[in-house]
Coordinates of C-alpha atoms and ligand atoms in Angstrom, one line a residue:
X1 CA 4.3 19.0 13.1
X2 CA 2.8 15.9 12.0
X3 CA 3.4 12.0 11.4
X4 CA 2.4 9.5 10.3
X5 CA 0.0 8.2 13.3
X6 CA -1.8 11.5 13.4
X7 CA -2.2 11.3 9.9
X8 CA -3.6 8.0 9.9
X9 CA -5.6 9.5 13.0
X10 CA -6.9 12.4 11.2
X11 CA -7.9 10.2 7.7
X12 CA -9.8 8.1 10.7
X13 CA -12.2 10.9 11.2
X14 CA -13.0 11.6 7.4
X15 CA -16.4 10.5 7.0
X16 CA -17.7 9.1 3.7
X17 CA -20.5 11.6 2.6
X18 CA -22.3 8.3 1.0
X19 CA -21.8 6.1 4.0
X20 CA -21.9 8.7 7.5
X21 CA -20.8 5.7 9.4
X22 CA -17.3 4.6 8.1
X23 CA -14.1 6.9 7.8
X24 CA -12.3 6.5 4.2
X25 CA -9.7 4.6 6.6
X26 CA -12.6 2.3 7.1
X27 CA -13.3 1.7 3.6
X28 CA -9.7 1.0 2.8
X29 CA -9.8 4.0 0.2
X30 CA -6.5 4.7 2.1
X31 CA -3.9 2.9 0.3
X32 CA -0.5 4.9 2.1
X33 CA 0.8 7.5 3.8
X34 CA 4.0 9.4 3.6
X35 CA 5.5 12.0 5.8
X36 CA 8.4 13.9 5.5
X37 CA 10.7 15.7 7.7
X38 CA 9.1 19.4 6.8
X39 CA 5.4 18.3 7.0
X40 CA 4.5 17.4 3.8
X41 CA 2.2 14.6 3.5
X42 CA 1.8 12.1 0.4
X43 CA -1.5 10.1 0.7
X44 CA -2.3 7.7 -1.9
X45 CA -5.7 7.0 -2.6
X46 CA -7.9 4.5 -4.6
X47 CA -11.4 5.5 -5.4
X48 CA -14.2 3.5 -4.8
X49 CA -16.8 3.2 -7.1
X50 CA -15.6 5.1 -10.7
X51 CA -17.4 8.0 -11.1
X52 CA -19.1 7.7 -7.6
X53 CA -19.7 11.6 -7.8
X54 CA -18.3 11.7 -3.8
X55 CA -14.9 11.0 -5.2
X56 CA -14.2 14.7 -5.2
X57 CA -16.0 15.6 -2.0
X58 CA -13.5 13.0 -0.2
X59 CA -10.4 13.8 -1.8
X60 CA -11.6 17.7 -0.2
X61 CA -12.0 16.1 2.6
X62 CA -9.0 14.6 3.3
X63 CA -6.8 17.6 2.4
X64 CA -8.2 19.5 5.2
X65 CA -8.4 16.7 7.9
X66 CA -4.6 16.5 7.0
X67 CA -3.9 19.9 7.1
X68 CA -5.5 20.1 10.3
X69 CA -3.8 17.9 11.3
X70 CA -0.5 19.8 10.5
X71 CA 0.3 19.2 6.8
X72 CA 2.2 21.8 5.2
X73 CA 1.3 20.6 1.9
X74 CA -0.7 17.4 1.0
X75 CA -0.5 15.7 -2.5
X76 CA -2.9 13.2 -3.0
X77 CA -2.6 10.7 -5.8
X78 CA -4.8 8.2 -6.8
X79 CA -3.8 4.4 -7.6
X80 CA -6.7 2.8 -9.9
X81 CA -4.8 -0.7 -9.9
X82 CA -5.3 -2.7 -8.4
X83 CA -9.0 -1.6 -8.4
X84 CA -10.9 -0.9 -4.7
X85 CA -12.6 -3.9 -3.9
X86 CA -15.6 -4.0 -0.6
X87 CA -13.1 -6.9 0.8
X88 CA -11.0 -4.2 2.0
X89 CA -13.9 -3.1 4.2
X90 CA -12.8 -3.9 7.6
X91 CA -15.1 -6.7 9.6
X92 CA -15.2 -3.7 12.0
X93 CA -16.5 -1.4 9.8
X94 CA -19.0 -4.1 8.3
X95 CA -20.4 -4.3 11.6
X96 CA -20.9 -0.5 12.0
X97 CA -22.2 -0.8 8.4
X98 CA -24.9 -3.5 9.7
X99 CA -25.9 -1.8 13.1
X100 CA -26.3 1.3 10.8
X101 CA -28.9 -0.5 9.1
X102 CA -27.1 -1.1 5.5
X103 CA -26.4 -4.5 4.5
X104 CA -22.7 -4.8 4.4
X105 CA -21.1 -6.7 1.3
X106 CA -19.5 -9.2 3.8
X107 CA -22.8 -10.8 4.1
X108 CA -22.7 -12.1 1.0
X109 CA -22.8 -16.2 0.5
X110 CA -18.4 -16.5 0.2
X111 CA -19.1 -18.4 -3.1
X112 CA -20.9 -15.6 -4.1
X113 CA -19.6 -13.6 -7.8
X114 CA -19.5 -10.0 -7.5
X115 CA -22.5 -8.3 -8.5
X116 CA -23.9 -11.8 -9.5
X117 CA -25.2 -12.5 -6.3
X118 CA -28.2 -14.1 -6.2
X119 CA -30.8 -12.0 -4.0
X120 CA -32.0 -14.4 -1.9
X121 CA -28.2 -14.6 0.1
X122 CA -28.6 -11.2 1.1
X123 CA -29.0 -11.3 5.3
X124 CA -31.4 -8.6 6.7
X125 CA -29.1 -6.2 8.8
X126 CA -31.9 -6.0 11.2
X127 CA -33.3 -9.4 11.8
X128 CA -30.0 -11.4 10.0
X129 CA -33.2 -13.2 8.1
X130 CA -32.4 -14.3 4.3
X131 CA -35.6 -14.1 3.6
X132 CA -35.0 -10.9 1.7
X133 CA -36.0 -9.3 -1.9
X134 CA -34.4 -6.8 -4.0
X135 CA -36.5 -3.9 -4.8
X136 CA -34.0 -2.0 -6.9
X137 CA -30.6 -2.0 -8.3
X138 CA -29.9 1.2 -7.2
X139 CA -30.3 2.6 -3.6
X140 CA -30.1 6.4 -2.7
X141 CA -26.6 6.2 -4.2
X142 CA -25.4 4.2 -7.1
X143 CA -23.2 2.4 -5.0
X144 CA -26.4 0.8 -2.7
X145 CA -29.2 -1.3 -4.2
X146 CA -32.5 -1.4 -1.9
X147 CA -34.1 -4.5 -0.5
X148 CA -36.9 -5.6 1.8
X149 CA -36.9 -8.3 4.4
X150 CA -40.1 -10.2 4.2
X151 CA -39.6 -11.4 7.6
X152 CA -39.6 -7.9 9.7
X153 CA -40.5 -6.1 6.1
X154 CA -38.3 -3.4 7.0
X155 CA -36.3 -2.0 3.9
X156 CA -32.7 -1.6 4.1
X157 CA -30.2 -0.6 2.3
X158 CA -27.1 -3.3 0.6
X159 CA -23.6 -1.4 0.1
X160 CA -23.0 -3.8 -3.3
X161 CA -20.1 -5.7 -3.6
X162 CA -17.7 -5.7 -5.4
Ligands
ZN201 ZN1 -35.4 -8.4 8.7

């Protein structure tokens, strides 16, 4: 037996591979849930980045959490529009983002344009100093660039918004 709740429950513990510190319920990669009367669940999905290669790995992922959880069957179906956006990031899940040491996109200046950002807005997540500098585009994922705090030159990570 399973409902809704415990699905949602069990989608709470699906980690994602990229980001070991926020579920895919965190991310707001879970768009909906469906349960019916003999156990099978519907959960729609909306990838994050497009061709972010852990696309698969999650979608595995959240089959057997669901089954687990007491699915019969799960079908999963993926919604491309309207497109994931880092706003659906919970403000909880930035923090766990930022006391992991990544630079969540929530930080960014509120006028800021997606993936125009200028560098400098970019808050430390250690110090919260804006006295930062990007050192590459591209983190150890595609979906992270890397930067450096000149203040307590520690380099962190930035989940990129967009
Ligand atoms: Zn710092």
């Amino acid at each position: 037996m399973v409902n809704e709740a415990a699905a949602w429950g069990a989608l709470a513990e699906v980690l994602d591979p990229e980001v070991p510190v926020l579920s895919v319920v965190d991310l707001g990669i879970v768009r909906s849930v469906a349960v019916d009367a003999d156990d099978r669940v519907a959960v729609t999905l909306t990838p994050t980045y497009s061709g972010c290669p852990a696309t698969e790995v999650i979608e595995q992922a959240v089959v057997d959490a669901l089954r687990q959880a007491g699915a019969r069957e799960v079908a999963v179906q993926h919604r491309l529009d309207p497109p994931w956006t880092t706003d659906w990031i919970s403000p909880a899940a930035a923090e766990k983002l930022r006391a992991y040491g990544i630079a969540p996109p929530h930080l960014q200046a509120a006028d800021a344009q997606p993936l125009r950002f200028h560098p400098r807005s970019i808050a430390c997540p250690r110090c919260a100093g804006t006295n930062t500098q990007q050192l590459s585009a591209f983190g150890a994922t595609a979906c992270k660039a890397l930067y450096r705090c000149l203040d307590c030159l520690e380099p962190f990570e930035l989940f990129k918004p967009i």
